[in-house]
mmCIF file of C-alpha atoms in Angstrom:
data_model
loop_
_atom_site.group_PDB
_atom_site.id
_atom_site.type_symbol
_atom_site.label_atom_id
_atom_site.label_comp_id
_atom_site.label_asym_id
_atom_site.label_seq_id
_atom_site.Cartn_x
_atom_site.Cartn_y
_atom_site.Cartn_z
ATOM 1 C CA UNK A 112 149.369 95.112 114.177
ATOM 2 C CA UNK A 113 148.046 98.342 113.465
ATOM 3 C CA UNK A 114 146.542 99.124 109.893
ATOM 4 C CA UNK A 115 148.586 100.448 107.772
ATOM 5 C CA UNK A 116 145.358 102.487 105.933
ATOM 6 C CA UNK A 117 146.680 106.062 105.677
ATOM 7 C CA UNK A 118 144.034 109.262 106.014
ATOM 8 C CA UNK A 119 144.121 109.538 102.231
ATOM 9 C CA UNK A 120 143.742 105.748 101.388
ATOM 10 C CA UNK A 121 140.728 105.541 103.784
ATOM 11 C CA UNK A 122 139.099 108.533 102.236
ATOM 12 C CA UNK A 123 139.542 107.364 98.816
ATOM 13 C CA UNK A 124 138.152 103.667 99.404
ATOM 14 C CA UNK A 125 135.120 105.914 101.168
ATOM 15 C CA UNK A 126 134.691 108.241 97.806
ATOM 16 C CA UNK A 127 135.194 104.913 95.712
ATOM 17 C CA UNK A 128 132.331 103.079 98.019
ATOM 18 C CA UNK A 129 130.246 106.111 97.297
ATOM 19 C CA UNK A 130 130.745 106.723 93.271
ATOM 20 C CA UNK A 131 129.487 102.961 94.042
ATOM 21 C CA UNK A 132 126.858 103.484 95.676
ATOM 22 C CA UNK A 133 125.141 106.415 93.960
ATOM 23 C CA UNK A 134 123.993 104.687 91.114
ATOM 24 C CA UNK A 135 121.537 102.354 93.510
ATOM 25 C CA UNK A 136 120.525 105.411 94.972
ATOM 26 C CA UNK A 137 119.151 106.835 92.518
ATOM 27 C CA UNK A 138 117.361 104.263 90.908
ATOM 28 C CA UNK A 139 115.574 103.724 93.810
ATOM 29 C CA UNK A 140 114.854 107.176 94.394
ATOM 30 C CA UNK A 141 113.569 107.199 90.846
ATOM 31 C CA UNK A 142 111.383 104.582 92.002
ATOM 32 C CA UNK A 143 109.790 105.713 94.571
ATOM 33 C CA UNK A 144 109.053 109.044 92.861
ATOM 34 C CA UNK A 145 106.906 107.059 90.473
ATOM 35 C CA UNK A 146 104.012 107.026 92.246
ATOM 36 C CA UNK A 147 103.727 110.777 93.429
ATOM 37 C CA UNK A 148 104.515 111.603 89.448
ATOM 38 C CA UNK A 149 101.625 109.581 88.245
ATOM 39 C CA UNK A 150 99.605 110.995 90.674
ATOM 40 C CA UNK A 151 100.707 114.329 89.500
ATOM 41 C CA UNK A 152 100.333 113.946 85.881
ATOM 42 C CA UNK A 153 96.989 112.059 86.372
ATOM 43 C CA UNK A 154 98.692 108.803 84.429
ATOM 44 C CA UNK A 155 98.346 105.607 86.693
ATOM 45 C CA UNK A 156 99.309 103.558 83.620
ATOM 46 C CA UNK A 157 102.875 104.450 84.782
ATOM 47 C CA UNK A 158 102.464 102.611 87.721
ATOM 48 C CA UNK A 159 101.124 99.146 86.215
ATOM 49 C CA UNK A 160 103.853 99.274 83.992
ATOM 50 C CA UNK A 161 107.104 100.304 86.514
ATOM 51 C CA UNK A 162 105.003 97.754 88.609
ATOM 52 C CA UNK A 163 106.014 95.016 85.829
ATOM 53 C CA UNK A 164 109.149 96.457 85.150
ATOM 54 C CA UNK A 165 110.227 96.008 89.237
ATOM 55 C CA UNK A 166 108.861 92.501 88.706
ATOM 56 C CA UNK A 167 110.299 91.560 86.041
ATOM 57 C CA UNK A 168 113.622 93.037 87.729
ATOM 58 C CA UNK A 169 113.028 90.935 90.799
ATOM 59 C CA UNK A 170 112.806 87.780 88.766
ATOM 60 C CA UNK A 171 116.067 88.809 86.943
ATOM 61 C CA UNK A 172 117.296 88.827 90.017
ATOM 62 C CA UNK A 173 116.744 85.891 91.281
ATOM 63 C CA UNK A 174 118.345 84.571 88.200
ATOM 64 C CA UNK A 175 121.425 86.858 88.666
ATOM 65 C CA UNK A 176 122.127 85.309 91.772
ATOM 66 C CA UNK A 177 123.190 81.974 89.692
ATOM 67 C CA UNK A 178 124.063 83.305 86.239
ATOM 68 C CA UNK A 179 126.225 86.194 87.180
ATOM 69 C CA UNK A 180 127.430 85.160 91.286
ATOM 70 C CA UNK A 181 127.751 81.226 90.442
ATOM 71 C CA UNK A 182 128.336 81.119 86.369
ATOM 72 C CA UNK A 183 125.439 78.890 86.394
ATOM 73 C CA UNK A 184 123.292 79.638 82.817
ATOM 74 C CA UNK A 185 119.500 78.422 83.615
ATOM 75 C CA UNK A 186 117.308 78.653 80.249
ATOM 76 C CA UNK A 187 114.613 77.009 83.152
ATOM 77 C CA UNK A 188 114.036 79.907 85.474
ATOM 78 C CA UNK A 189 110.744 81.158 84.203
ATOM 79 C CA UNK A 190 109.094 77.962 85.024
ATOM 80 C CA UNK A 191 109.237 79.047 89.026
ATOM 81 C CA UNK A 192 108.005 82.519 87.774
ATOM 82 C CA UNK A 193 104.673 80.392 86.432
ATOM 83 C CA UNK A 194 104.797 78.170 89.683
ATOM 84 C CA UNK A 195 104.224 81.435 91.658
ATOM 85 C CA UNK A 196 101.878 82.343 89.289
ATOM 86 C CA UNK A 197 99.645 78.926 89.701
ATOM 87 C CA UNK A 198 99.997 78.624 93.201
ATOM 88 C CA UNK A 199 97.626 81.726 93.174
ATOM 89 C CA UNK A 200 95.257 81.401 90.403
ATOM 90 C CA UNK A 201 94.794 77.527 91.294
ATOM 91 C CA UNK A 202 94.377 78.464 95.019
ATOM 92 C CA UNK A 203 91.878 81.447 94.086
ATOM 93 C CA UNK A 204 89.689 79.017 92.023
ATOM 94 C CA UNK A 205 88.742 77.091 94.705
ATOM 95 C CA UNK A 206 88.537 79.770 97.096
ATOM 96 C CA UNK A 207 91.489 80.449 99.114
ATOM 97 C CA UNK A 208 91.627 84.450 99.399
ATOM 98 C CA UNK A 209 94.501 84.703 102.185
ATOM 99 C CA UNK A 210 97.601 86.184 100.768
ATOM 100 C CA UNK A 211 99.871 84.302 103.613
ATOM 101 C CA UNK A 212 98.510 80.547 102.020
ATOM 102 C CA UNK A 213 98.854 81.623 98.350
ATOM 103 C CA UNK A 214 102.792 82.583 99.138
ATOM 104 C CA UNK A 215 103.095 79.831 101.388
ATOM 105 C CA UNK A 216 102.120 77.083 99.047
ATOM 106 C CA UNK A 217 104.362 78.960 96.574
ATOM 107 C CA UNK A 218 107.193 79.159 98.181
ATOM 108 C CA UNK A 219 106.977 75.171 99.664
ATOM 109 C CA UNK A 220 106.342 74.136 95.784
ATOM 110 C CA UNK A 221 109.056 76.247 94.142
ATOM 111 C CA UNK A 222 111.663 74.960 96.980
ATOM 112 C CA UNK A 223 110.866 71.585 96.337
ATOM 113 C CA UNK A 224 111.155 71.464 92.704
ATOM 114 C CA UNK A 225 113.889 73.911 93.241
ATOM 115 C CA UNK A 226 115.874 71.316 95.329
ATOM 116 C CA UNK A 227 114.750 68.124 93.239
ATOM 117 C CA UNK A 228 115.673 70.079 90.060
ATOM 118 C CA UNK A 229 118.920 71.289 91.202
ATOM 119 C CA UNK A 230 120.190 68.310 92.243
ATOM 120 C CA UNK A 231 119.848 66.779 89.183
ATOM 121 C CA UNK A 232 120.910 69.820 86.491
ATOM 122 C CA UNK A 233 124.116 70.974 89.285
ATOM 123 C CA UNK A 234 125.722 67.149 87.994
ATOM 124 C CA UNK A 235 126.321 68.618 85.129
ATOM 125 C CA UNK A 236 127.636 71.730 83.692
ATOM 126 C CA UNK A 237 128.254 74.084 80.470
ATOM 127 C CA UNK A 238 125.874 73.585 77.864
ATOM 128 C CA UNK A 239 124.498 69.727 79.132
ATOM 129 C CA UNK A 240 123.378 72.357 82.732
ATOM 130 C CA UNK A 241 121.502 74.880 80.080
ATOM 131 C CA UNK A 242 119.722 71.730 78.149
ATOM 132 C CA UNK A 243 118.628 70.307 81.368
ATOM 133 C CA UNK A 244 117.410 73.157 82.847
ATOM 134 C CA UNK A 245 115.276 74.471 79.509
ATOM 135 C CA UNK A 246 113.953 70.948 79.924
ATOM 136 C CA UNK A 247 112.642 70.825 82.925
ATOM 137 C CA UNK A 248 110.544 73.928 82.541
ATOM 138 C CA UNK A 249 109.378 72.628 79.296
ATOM 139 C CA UNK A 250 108.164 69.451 80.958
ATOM 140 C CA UNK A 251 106.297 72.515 83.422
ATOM 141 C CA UNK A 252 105.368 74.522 80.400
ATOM 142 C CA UNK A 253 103.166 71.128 78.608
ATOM 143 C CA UNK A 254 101.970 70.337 82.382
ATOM 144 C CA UNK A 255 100.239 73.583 82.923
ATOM 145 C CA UNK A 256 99.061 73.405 79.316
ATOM 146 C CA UNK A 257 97.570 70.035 80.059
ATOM 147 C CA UNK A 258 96.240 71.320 82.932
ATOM 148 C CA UNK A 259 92.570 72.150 81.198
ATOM 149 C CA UNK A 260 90.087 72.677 84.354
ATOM 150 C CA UNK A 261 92.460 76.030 85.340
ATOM 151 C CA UNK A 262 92.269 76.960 81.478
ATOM 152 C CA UNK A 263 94.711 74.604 79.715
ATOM 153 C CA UNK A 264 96.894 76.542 77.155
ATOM 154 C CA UNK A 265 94.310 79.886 77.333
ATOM 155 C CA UNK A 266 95.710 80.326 80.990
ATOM 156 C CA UNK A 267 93.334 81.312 84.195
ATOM 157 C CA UNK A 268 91.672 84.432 85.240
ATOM 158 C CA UNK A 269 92.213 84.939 88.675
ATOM 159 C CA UNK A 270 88.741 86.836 90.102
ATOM 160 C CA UNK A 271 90.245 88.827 92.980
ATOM 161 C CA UNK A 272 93.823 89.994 94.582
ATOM 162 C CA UNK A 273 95.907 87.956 97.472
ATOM 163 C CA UNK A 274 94.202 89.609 100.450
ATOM 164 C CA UNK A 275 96.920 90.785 102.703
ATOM 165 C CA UNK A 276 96.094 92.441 106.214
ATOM 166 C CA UNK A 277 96.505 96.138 105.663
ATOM 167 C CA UNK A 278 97.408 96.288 102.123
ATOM 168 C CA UNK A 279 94.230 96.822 99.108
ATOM 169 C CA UNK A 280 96.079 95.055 96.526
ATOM 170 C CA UNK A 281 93.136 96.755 94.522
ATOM 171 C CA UNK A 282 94.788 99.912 95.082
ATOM 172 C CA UNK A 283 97.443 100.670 92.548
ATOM 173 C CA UNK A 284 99.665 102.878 94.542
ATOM 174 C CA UNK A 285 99.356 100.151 97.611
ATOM 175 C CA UNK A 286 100.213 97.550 95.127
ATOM 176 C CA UNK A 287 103.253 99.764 94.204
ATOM 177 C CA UNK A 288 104.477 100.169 97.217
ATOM 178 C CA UNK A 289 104.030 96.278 98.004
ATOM 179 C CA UNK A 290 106.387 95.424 94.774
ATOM 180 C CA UNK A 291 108.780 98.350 95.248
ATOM 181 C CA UNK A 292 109.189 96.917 99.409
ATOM 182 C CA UNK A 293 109.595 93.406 98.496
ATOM 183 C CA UNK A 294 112.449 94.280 95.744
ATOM 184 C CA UNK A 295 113.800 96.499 98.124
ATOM 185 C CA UNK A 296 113.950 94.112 100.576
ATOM 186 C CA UNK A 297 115.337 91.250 98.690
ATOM 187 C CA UNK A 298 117.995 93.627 96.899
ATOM 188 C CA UNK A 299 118.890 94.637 100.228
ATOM 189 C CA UNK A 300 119.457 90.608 101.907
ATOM 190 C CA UNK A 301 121.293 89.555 98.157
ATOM 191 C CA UNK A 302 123.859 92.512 98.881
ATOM 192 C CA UNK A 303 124.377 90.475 102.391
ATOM 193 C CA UNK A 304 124.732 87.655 100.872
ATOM 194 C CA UNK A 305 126.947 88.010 98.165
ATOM 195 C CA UNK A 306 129.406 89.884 100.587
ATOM 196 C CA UNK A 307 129.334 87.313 103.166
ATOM 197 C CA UNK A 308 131.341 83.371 103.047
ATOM 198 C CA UNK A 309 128.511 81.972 101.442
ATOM 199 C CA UNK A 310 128.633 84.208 98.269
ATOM 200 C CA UNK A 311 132.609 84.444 98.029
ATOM 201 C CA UNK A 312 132.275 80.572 97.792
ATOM 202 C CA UNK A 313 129.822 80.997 95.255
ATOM 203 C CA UNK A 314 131.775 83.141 92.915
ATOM 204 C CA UNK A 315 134.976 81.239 94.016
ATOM 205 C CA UNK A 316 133.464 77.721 92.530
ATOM 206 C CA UNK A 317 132.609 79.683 89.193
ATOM 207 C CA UNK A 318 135.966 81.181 88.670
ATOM 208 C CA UNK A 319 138.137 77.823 89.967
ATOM 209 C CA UNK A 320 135.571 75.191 91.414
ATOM 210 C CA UNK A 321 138.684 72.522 91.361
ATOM 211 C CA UNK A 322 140.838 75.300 93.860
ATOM 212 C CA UNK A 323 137.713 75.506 96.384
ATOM 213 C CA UNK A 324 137.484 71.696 96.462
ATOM 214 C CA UNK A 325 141.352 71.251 97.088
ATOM 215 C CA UNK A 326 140.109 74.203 100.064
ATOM 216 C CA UNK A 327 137.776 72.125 101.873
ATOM 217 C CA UNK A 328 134.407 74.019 100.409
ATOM 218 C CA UNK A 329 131.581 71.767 99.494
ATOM 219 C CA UNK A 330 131.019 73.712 96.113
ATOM 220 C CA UNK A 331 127.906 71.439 95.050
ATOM 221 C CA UNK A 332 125.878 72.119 98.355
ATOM 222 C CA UNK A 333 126.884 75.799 97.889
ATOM 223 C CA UNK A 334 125.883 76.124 93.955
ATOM 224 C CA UNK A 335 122.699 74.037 95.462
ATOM 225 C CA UNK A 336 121.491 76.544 98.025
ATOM 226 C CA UNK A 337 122.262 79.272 96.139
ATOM 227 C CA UNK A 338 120.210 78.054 93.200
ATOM 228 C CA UNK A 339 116.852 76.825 95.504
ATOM 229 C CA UNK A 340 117.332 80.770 97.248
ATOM 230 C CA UNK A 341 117.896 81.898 93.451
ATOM 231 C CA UNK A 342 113.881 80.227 92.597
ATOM 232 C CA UNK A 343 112.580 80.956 95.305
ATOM 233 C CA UNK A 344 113.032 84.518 94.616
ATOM 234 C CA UNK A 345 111.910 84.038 90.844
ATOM 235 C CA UNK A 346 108.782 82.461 92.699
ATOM 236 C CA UNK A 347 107.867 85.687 94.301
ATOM 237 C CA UNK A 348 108.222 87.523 91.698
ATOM 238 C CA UNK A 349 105.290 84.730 90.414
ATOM 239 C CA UNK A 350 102.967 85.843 92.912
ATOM 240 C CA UNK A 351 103.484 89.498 92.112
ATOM 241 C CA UNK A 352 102.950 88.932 88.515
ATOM 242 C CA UNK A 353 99.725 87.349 89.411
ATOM 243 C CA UNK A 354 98.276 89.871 91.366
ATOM 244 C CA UNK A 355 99.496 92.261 88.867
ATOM 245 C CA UNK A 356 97.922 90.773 85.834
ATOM 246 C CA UNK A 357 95.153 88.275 87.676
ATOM 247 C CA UNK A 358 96.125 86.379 85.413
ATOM 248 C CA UNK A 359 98.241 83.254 85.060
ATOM 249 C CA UNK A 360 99.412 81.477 82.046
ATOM 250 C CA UNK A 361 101.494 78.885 81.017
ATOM 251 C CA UNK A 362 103.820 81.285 78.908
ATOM 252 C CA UNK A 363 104.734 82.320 82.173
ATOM 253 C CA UNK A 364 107.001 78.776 82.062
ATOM 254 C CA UNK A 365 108.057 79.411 78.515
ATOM 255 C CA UNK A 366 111.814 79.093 77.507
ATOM 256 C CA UNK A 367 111.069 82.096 75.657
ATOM 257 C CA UNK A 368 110.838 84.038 79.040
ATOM 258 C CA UNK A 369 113.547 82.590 80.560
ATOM 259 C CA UNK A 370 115.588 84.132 77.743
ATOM 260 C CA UNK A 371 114.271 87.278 78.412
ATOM 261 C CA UNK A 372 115.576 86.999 82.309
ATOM 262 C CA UNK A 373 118.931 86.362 80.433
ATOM 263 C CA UNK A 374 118.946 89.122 78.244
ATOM 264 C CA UNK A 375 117.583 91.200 81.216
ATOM 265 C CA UNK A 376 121.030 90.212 83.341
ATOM 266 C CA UNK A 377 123.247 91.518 80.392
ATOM 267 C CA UNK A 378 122.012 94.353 79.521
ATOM 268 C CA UNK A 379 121.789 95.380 82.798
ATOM 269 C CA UNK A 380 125.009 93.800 83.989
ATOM 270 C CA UNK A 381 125.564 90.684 85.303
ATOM 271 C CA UNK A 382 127.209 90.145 88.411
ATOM 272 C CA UNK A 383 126.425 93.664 90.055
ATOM 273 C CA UNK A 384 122.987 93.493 92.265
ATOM 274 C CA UNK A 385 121.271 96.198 90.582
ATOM 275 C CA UNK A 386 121.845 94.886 86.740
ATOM 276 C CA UNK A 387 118.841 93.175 86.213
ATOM 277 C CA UNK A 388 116.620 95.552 87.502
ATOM 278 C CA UNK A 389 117.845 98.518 85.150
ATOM 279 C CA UNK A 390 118.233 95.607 82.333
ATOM 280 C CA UNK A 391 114.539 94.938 83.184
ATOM 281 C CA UNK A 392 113.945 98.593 82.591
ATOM 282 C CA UNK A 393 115.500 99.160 79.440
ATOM 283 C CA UNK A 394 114.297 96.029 77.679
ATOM 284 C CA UNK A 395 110.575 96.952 79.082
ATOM 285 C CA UNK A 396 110.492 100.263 77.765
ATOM 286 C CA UNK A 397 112.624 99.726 74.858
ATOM 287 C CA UNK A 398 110.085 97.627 73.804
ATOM 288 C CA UNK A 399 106.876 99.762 74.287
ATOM 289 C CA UNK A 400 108.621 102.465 72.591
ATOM 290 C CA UNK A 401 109.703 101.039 69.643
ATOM 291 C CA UNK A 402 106.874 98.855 68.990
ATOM 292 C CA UNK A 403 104.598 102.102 69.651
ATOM 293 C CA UNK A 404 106.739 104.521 67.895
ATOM 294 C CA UNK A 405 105.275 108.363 69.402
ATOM 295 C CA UNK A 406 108.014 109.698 67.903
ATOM 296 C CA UNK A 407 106.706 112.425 64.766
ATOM 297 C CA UNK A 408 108.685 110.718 62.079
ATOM 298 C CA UNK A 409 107.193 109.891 58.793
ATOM 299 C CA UNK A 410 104.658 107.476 58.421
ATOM 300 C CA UNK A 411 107.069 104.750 56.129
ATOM 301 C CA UNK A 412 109.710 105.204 58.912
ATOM 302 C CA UNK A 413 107.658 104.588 61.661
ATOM 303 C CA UNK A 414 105.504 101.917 60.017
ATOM 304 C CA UNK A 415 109.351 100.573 59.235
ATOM 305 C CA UNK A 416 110.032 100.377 63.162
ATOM 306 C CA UNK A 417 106.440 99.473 64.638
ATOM 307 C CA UNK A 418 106.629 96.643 61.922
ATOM 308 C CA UNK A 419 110.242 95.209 62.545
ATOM 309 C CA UNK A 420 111.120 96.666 66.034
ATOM 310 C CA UNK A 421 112.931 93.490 67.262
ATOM 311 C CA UNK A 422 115.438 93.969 64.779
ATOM 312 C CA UNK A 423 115.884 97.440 65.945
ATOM 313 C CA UNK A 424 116.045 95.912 69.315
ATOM 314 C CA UNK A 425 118.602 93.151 68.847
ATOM 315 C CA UNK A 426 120.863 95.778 67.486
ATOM 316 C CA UNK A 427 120.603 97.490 70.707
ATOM 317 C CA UNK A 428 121.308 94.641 72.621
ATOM 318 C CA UNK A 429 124.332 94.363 70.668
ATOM 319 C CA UNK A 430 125.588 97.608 71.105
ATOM 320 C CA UNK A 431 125.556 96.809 74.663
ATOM 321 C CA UNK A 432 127.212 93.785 74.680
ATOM 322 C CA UNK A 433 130.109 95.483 72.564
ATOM 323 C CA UNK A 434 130.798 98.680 74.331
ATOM 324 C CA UNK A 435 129.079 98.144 77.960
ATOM 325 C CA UNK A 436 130.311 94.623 78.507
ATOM 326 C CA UNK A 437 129.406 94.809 82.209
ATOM 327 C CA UNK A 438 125.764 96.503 81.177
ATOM 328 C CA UNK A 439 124.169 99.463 81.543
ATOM 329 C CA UNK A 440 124.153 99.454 85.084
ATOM 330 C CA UNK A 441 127.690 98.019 85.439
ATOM 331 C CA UNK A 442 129.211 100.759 83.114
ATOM 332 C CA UNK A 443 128.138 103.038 85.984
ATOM 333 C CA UNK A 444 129.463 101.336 89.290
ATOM 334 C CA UNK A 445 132.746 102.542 89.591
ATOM 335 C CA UNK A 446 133.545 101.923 85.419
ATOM 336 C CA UNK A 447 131.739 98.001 85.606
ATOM 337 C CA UNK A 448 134.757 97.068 87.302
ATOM 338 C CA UNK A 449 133.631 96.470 90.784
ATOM 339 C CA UNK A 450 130.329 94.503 92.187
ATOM 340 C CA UNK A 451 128.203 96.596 93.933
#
């Protein structure tokens, strides 16, 4: 049959794919100018903190795949942020330099928790899925607390960087480039995935999982996979954040953080692949800003702000969720009515 796509249709689902596609674009061109920028204005803070920002952006990420592809709402996801985290300082502490081991081990304890945790929390669903979840990574939280040769509650100072072959993770601007690949990377394979059968399954069993049963599509081995892949993610971003701070700690783990993931996926928009990075961005520097106040104002005003900038904050966040209700990023892709 021949497709019935005129000239004019075809160019408009091409202008429409790339009104889409510009906003990605440009964040990641504003990304990579970071570094030259820095060097420019002779400011490598920058690049610690868009460092932290990108990590932070990978681990919402990770937690996007669930929360905004699946519908799945994990108050647990930190906890694989402070297993990638561990698997480095614990591994550095007795003397394992390689990069390779400290992701390896990582990546083989995240998946197995990852697996042995979904299983159990993907029975259930709602708010019982969101208890279960917060407490299993409190049960990881009092672990690493009780863990007291690798610092106990004070957390573990890691001596040296993951040595990779090629890369001087004691570089700044190689480290930069390491985080900004990586995200780039993963970004790139979750755009695959949620395009392909696997993630149209996915966001099928959160919109109607009883219609994709009555289909023939094993929804709980989907949700399954897609939550280990969804860790395992989070667990890179772990060994990032190690290397970035040489430090772990078992706040990492706390349900605290794992809110912040959340909040990063709405104000950045969940659902869209992008979201949580920008999110990630704006509660990052939102927060340095208002608790540092440059701004000339007078000194009640910003002694006012400094002093009580999370309320300031949380009316932010509200904005957002009242007139951006895809996010910030979402409001951009094609009016937040489209993935990207």
């Amino acid at each position: 049959m021949p497709s019935l796509d005129t000239p004019a249709t075809a160019g408009s689902g091409r202008r429409a794919a790339l009104r889409r596609a510009l906003p990605a674009a440009a964040v990641f061109l504003a990304l990579c100018l970071v570094p030259a920028v820095a060097y420019w204005i002779g400011q490598p803070f920058w690049l610690g903190l868009v460092a932290r920002i990108m990590i932070l952006g990978l681990a919402a990420a990770g937690l996007n795949l669930v929360l905004g592809y699946g519908g799945m709402v994990s108050l647990g996801h930190a906890m694989y942020l402070g297993i990638g985290a561990y698997s480095v300082g614990i591994l550095s502490a007795h003397g394992v330099e390689a990069g390779a081991a400290h992701l390896a081990v990582a990546l083989a304890i995240g998946g197995a928790v990852a697996v042995a945790v979904g299983f159990v929390c993907l029975k259930t669903s709602g708010m019982a899925f969101i208890m279960i979840t917060l407490a299993f990574a409190q049960m990881f939280y009092f672990l690493a607390v009780s863990l007291k040769q690798y610092g106990g509650d004070d957390g573990l100072t890691i001596a040296m960087h993951s040595r990779i072959p090629g890369l001087d993770l004691e570089n700044p601007y190689q480290f930069y480039l390491l985080v900004l690949g990586v995200l780039a990377v993963v970004c790139g394979l979750s755009h695959r995935l949620v395009h392909s059968r696997f993630g149209m399954v996915l966001r099928g069993s959160r919109q109607n999982p009883r219609r994709m049963l009555a289909l023939g599509f094993p929804t709980f081995r989907y949700r399954l996979a897609a939550y280990v892949l969804s860790a395992q993610i989070v667990v890179v971003a772990g060994f990032l954040l190690a290397n970035l701070a040489r430090f772990a700690s078992p706040s990492y783990m706390s349900w605290t953080l794992s809110g912040d993931l959340v909040l990063m996926c709405v104000l950045g928009g969940m659902g869209t692949l992008l979201g949580p990075i920008v999110g990630a961005a704006a509660f990052v520097l939102l927060e340095e800003f208002l608790s540092g106040m440059p701004l000339d104002l007078p000194p009640a005003v910003a002694d006012l702000v400094r002093t009580h900038w999370l309320g300031f904050f949380g009316a932010f966040v509200v904005a957002v969720v009242l007139f951006a209700r895809r996010g910030l990023y979402g409001a951009l892709t094609a009016g937040g009515k489209a993935d990207d």
